[in-house]
């Protein structure tokens, strides 16, 4: 038996997964309209291929990848393109999106298509098919999966790390994916191992999901080396660097990638999606979303067409309770508050939480009392106390040598701060300010 | 319908600054009770006067409803615990007010101060009224009896006191080379200021705070360790001149200072490494002042001196950032 697998620091927020953890995933009915933002992934936004009035079928490519770090977007329902234009984006801004009026009586069957037989494909061809299917990291960051599957030749990759932690409270989508579709997950693992050419996969799952651990263990095929490793329940166990440290003991150097310590990390949901691409031929047009929080009447784990508006999604869950006060896209630790129910679910949406006033504790802020609790919480071992006081004085220049860049905005520091100082929010703003200063300065220089 | 939009994280541990402060106040209640047990109702009057002195300026010049966060109450109680039971009440009041005004408000209020306000108040009283602050009535005697000049008129010329003045264990040791049984020190049946005497009660209350993570145990632990080591070495060199480590720790204000004064969050380091450095420095200074200085007691100055270097301690004890092991 290995020693306890864990990282240091971090926090223990209430899990609050019990409302949805045992609910099997089910399909929601198709909404009357879907809205697909062109920017649903890290990297360049996709380029639209359709115009208003075009008829599209479920699975049709409606926007093309713009270069290598980008993925295409596919129609998630059969219908007619209503418009291409600005629409509320899950990140809180307005951005270009393709709106499709869904055909009400359509069977939503995908066009008959060729399902590529993966056994006959080379790793390069598999990776190309993954990009063409629009697959991105479904854990929230939405980084294009094919890029992670094609590491530069000079890096030696030793293992694939599968991230089944789901350390954010409330969310149970990865949990359900593993418990309901273990074979699909393991096919995805097999495909990814083939792409990367690695002999071994480490499968990290937090201990609070015994049924998922059990399901994956039972479905393990004998011919590939996949080790299922139960992990200590702690936030942010699912952060790539924390997960790698817990599983391998290796520390990803500051400013470097997991590649540099010989591993590639993939989220369980992305792994399953890849398998689906090779099972059905259907690109990424739907995903599992946890709808939970005390403000929603019937919490659920739903298979949702990408582009479904929050309004339709919440209606499918019995609507909102009277004391609903805040709607969050993603988990409660890093998710983004939504102001508009017209905002769609995107590829990176892990959950939609409706929090009541009581759940979303809002408190008066006090001056920093230098309790040091934030230092004890930061999994990156930064000094949020010092960074916070510098940021409030706009002394951004002094923050960079203190490794602000390594801050992953996980929110642990804000979570523990007894003075309720919104530290991670302050750091996000400081990062933006520093980035802006960097991009405008060279432009000014020649003048 | 409109929804609230806030920044993540949308959950919070539920801790709050007032809750921490009131917990500290709560944990001081048994200590005050012990003082009342040993010194009678006078002790409570001194505490009340000092707390009132601390709250008043905070109320007038502090942030809106600042008195409700509990931090000024802590300052008042802590100051009172360092005072002799017989001190005139107006002095206790003045000390509390001085500590809050010059120890906290001039720096910008809660969280901004460099020095522990309670100790600053005490240092002021020591400088202004050196006699009153070193007049120790005997423990025991009629419980209801007032000790000393409790109701002295402010700024009236101090009369020669007619109370019997007892020496503290430290005074006895320093000036008369007489020891005090350790058990008396632990239980508090000796002369001394209000909160100096009941070491066991203080340790228990500190333990409660440490368990709730409202007190960094590394600070008292390293203070005790460093006092023990330095006084132990001296004791080994010359046992007749230097008292042993246990006497050093349990006499005077070491326990109170280590558990409640040095651990004030605002004026102690934020890094764990810094807490060890801070505690070790205090322990060293306490022993040095007691042994070589002209004073019998050194805890107050030791902590204030170390308070001054906390920013530097924080700077040199930054944690190693994740992923920078090999980097220079
Ligand atoms: S948000 Fe940044 S500073 Fe705060 S705990 Fe996370 S990594 Fe550390
Ligand atoms: S947790 Fe908040 S109050 Fe405590 S040191 Fe950090 S920023 Fe200051």
Coordinates of C-alpha atoms in Angstrom, one line a residue, chain B:
Chain B
X1 CA -35.7 38.8 -12.3
X2 CA -32.1 39.7 -11.7
X3 CA -29.4 37.7 -10.0
X4 CA -26.5 38.5 -7.8
X5 CA -23.2 38.6 -9.6
X6 CA -20.2 38.0 -7.5
X7 CA -16.6 36.9 -8.0
X8 CA -15.6 33.3 -7.2
X9 CA -15.2 31.5 -4.9
X10 CA -18.8 31.3 -4.1
X11 CA -18.2 29.4 -0.9
X12 CA -16.5 30.5 2.2
X13 CA -15.1 28.7 5.3
X14 CA -17.5 30.7 7.4
X15 CA -14.7 32.2 9.6
X16 CA -14.7 35.9 10.1
X17 CA -12.5 38.4 11.8
X18 CA -15.0 39.4 14.5
X19 CA -15.5 35.7 15.2
X20 CA -11.8 35.2 15.7
X21 CA -11.6 38.3 17.9
X22 CA -14.6 37.3 20.1
X23 CA -13.2 33.8 20.4
X24 CA -10.0 35.3 21.9
X25 CA -12.2 37.4 24.2
X26 CA -14.0 34.3 25.2
X27 CA -10.8 32.4 25.9
X28 CA -9.7 35.3 28.1
X29 CA -12.7 35.0 30.3
X30 CA -11.3 32.1 32.4
X31 CA -8.0 34.0 32.8
X32 CA -9.9 37.1 34.1
X33 CA -11.9 34.8 36.3
X34 CA -8.7 33.4 37.8
X35 CA -7.5 36.9 38.4
X36 CA -10.7 37.7 40.2
X37 CA -10.3 34.5 42.2
X38 CA -6.8 35.5 43.4
X39 CA -7.2 39.2 43.7
X40 CA -10.9 39.8 44.5
X41 CA -13.3 42.2 42.8
X42 CA -10.5 44.8 42.3
X43 CA -9.3 42.6 39.4
X44 CA -12.6 42.9 37.6
X45 CA -12.6 46.7 38.1
X46 CA -9.2 47.0 36.6
X47 CA -10.3 45.0 33.6
X48 CA -13.4 47.0 33.1
X49 CA -11.5 50.3 33.4
X50 CA -8.9 49.2 30.9
X51 CA -11.5 47.8 28.4
X52 CA -13.5 51.1 28.7
X53 CA -10.3 53.0 28.0
X54 CA -9.6 50.9 24.9
X55 CA -13.2 51.1 23.5
X56 CA -13.7 54.8 23.9
X57 CA -11.1 56.1 21.3
X58 CA -11.9 53.2 19.0
X59 CA -15.6 54.3 19.1
X60 CA -14.7 57.9 18.5
X61 CA -12.0 57.7 15.9
X62 CA -12.1 54.1 14.6
X63 CA -14.0 52.8 11.6
X64 CA -17.7 52.6 11.8
X65 CA -18.8 50.1 14.3
X66 CA -15.2 49.1 14.9
X67 CA -15.8 48.4 18.5
X68 CA -18.0 45.5 17.5
X69 CA -15.2 43.5 15.9
X70 CA -13.8 42.7 19.3
X71 CA -10.2 43.7 18.7
X72 CA -10.3 46.7 21.1
X73 CA -11.9 44.6 23.8
X74 CA -8.9 42.2 23.5
X75 CA -6.5 45.0 23.9
X76 CA -8.2 46.3 27.0
X77 CA -8.4 42.8 28.7
X78 CA -4.8 42.0 27.8
X79 CA -3.5 45.3 29.1
X80 CA -5.4 44.8 32.4
X81 CA -3.9 41.4 32.7
X82 CA -0.4 42.9 32.8
X83 CA -1.2 45.4 35.5
X84 CA -0.9 45.0 39.3
X85 CA -4.2 44.4 41.0
X86 CA -3.9 47.6 43.1
X87 CA -3.4 50.0 40.3
X88 CA -5.6 53.1 40.3
X89 CA -8.4 52.6 37.9
X90 CA -7.9 55.9 36.1
X91 CA -4.4 54.7 35.2
X92 CA -5.8 51.4 33.7
X93 CA -8.3 53.5 31.7
X94 CA -5.5 55.8 30.5
X95 CA -3.3 52.9 29.5
X96 CA -6.1 51.3 27.4
X97 CA -6.8 54.6 25.7
X98 CA -3.1 55.2 25.0
X99 CA -2.6 51.7 23.6
X100 CA -5.5 52.1 21.2
X101 CA -4.7 55.6 20.1
X102 CA -1.0 55.4 19.7
X103 CA -0.7 51.6 19.2
X104 CA -3.5 51.2 16.6
X105 CA -5.4 54.2 15.4
X106 CA -2.4 56.3 14.4
X107 CA -1.3 53.3 12.2
X108 CA -4.7 53.3 10.5
X109 CA -6.8 51.0 12.7
X110 CA -7.3 47.2 12.6
X111 CA -4.7 45.3 10.9
X112 CA -2.3 48.2 10.3
X113 CA -0.4 48.4 13.5
X114 CA 3.1 47.3 14.0
X115 CA 3.2 47.0 17.8
X116 CA 0.9 45.1 20.1
X117 CA -1.4 47.9 21.4
X118 CA -1.9 46.3 24.8
X119 CA 1.9 46.2 25.4
X120 CA 2.3 49.7 24.1
X121 CA -0.3 50.9 26.7
X122 CA 1.6 49.0 29.3
X123 CA 4.9 50.4 28.3
X124 CA 3.4 53.9 28.5
X125 CA 2.1 53.2 32.0
X126 CA 5.4 51.9 33.1
X127 CA 7.2 55.0 31.9
X128 CA 4.6 57.4 33.3
X129 CA 3.8 55.7 36.6
X130 CA 6.8 53.6 37.5
X131 CA 5.8 53.3 41.1
X132 CA 2.2 52.4 40.7
X133 CA 2.9 49.7 38.2
X134 CA 5.4 47.9 40.3
X135 CA 3.4 47.9 43.5
X136 CA 2.3 44.4 44.1
X137 CA -0.2 43.7 46.8
X138 CA -0.1 40.3 48.4
X139 CA -2.3 37.6 47.1
X140 CA -4.7 36.3 49.7
X141 CA -6.1 38.6 52.4
X142 CA -9.8 39.4 52.6
X143 CA -11.2 38.5 49.2
X144 CA -13.6 41.5 49.1
X145 CA -11.0 44.0 50.2
X146 CA -9.8 46.5 47.7
X147 CA -6.1 46.4 47.1
X148 CA -4.1 49.6 46.7
X149 CA -5.3 52.9 45.5
X150 CA -8.1 51.6 43.3
X151 CA -10.2 54.8 43.4
X152 CA -7.3 57.3 43.5
X153 CA -8.2 60.6 42.0
X154 CA -6.5 61.1 38.7
X155 CA -3.2 62.9 38.8
X156 CA -3.4 63.6 42.5
X157 CA 0.1 63.2 43.9
X158 CA 0.6 59.6 44.8
X159 CA 0.5 59.1 48.5
X160 CA 2.8 56.5 50.1
X161 CA 0.8 53.4 49.9
X162 CA -0.5 51.9 53.1
X163 CA -1.0 48.4 51.6
X164 CA 1.5 45.7 52.3
X165 CA 3.5 45.3 49.2
X166 CA 4.6 41.8 48.3
X167 CA 7.5 41.0 46.0
X168 CA 7.0 39.1 42.9
X169 CA 8.8 35.8 42.4
X170 CA 11.0 37.5 39.8
X171 CA 11.8 40.4 42.1
X172 CA 12.6 38.0 44.8
X173 CA 14.9 36.1 42.5
X174 CA 16.6 39.0 41.0
X175 CA 17.1 41.2 44.0
X176 CA 17.1 38.8 46.9
X177 CA 18.1 35.5 45.1
X178 CA 15.2 33.7 46.6
X179 CA 13.3 31.1 44.7
X180 CA 9.6 30.4 44.7
X181 CA 8.2 26.9 44.6
X182 CA 7.3 25.9 41.1
X183 CA 3.9 24.6 42.1
X184 CA 2.9 28.1 43.5
X185 CA 3.9 29.6 40.2
X186 CA 1.8 27.2 38.1
X187 CA -1.3 27.6 40.3
X188 CA -0.8 31.3 40.7
X189 CA -0.6 31.6 44.5
X190 CA 2.1 34.2 44.2
X191 CA 2.4 38.0 43.9
X192 CA 2.3 39.5 40.4
X193 CA 0.0 41.2 37.9
X194 CA -3.5 40.1 37.2
X195 CA -2.8 37.6 34.5
X196 CA 0.7 36.6 35.4
X197 CA -0.2 34.2 38.0
X198 CA -2.3 31.4 36.7
X199 CA -0.1 29.7 34.1
X200 CA -2.2 26.6 33.9
X201 CA -5.4 28.4 33.1
X202 CA -3.6 30.5 30.4
X203 CA -2.2 27.4 28.8
X204 CA -5.6 25.7 28.7
X205 CA -7.2 28.7 27.1
X206 CA -4.4 29.0 24.6
X207 CA -4.8 25.4 23.8
X208 CA -8.5 26.0 22.9
X209 CA -7.5 28.9 20.5
X210 CA -4.8 26.8 18.9
X211 CA -7.2 24.0 18.3
X212 CA -9.5 26.3 16.5
X213 CA -6.6 27.7 14.5
X214 CA -7.1 31.1 16.0
X215 CA -3.6 31.1 17.4
X216 CA -0.4 29.9 15.9
X217 CA 1.0 27.4 18.4
X218 CA 4.4 27.7 16.8
X219 CA 4.9 31.1 18.5
X220 CA 4.4 30.1 22.2
X221 CA 6.1 26.8 21.5
X222 CA 9.2 28.4 20.3
X223 CA 9.2 31.0 23.0
X224 CA 9.0 28.4 25.7
X225 CA 11.7 26.3 24.0
X226 CA 14.0 29.3 23.5
X227 CA 13.6 30.5 27.1
X228 CA 14.2 27.0 28.3
X229 CA 17.3 26.5 26.2
X230 CA 18.9 29.9 27.0
X231 CA 18.1 29.9 30.7
X232 CA 19.0 26.2 30.9
X233 CA 22.5 26.9 29.5
X234 CA 23.0 29.7 32.0
X235 CA 21.7 27.6 34.8
X236 CA 24.2 24.9 34.0
X237 CA 27.0 27.4 34.0
X238 CA 26.2 28.8 37.3
X239 CA 23.1 27.4 39.1
X240 CA 23.5 29.8 42.1
X241 CA 23.2 33.0 40.0
X242 CA 20.8 31.9 37.2
X243 CA 17.5 30.3 37.9
X244 CA 16.4 27.1 36.1
X245 CA 14.3 27.0 33.0
X246 CA 11.1 26.0 34.6
X247 CA 11.3 29.0 37.0
X248 CA 12.0 31.3 34.1
X249 CA 9.0 30.1 32.1
X250 CA 6.5 30.1 34.8
X251 CA 7.4 33.3 36.6
X252 CA 6.4 36.7 35.5
X253 CA 4.6 37.2 32.3
X254 CA 6.2 34.7 30.0
X255 CA 3.2 32.4 29.8
X256 CA 0.7 35.2 29.3
X257 CA 3.0 37.0 26.9
X258 CA 3.8 33.9 24.9
X259 CA 0.2 32.6 24.6
X260 CA -1.8 35.8 24.3
X261 CA 0.5 38.8 23.5
X262 CA 3.1 37.4 21.0
X263 CA 0.4 35.6 19.1
X264 CA -1.6 38.7 18.3
X265 CA -2.1 38.0 14.6
X266 CA -1.6 41.5 13.4
X267 CA 1.8 42.0 15.0
X268 CA 3.2 38.5 14.5
X269 CA 4.7 37.0 11.3
X270 CA 2.4 35.4 8.7
X271 CA 4.8 32.7 7.7
X272 CA 5.3 29.6 9.8
X273 CA 9.1 29.9 9.5
X274 CA 8.7 33.5 10.7
X275 CA 6.8 32.4 13.8
X276 CA 9.7 30.2 14.9
X277 CA 12.2 33.0 14.3
X278 CA 9.9 35.5 16.1
X279 CA 9.4 33.1 19.1
X280 CA 13.1 32.3 19.4
X281 CA 14.0 36.0 19.4
X282 CA 11.5 36.8 22.1
X283 CA 12.7 33.9 24.3
X284 CA 16.3 35.1 23.9
X285 CA 15.5 38.7 24.7
X286 CA 13.4 37.7 27.7
X287 CA 16.3 35.8 29.3
X288 CA 18.8 38.5 28.3
X289 CA 16.8 41.3 29.8
X290 CA 16.0 39.4 33.0
X291 CA 19.6 38.3 33.5
X292 CA 21.6 41.2 32.4
X293 CA 19.1 44.1 32.3
X294 CA 18.2 46.3 35.2
X295 CA 14.6 45.0 35.1
X296 CA 13.2 42.0 36.8
X297 CA 10.7 41.5 33.9
X298 CA 11.5 41.5 30.2
X299 CA 8.6 40.0 28.4
X300 CA 7.0 43.3 27.4
X301 CA 10.1 44.8 25.9
X302 CA 11.1 41.5 24.3
X303 CA 7.8 41.3 22.4
X304 CA 7.7 44.9 21.4
X305 CA 11.2 44.7 20.1
X306 CA 10.4 41.6 18.0
X307 CA 7.2 43.3 16.8
X308 CA 9.3 45.9 15.2
X309 CA 11.2 43.4 13.1
X310 CA 8.2 41.3 12.0
X311 CA 8.2 42.8 8.4
X312 CA 11.8 41.8 8.0
X313 CA 11.1 38.3 9.4
X314 CA 8.2 37.9 7.0
X315 CA 10.5 38.9 4.1
X316 CA 13.2 36.4 4.8
X317 CA 10.9 33.5 5.6
X318 CA 8.7 33.4 2.5
X319 CA 7.6 29.9 1.7
X320 CA 9.2 28.2 -1.2
X321 CA 6.8 28.6 -4.2
X322 CA 5.6 25.3 -5.7
X323 CA 7.8 24.2 -8.6
X324 CA 10.8 26.3 -7.7
X325 CA 12.9 23.6 -6.1
X326 CA 15.8 23.6 -8.5
X327 CA 15.5 27.2 -9.5
X328 CA 18.0 29.7 -8.0

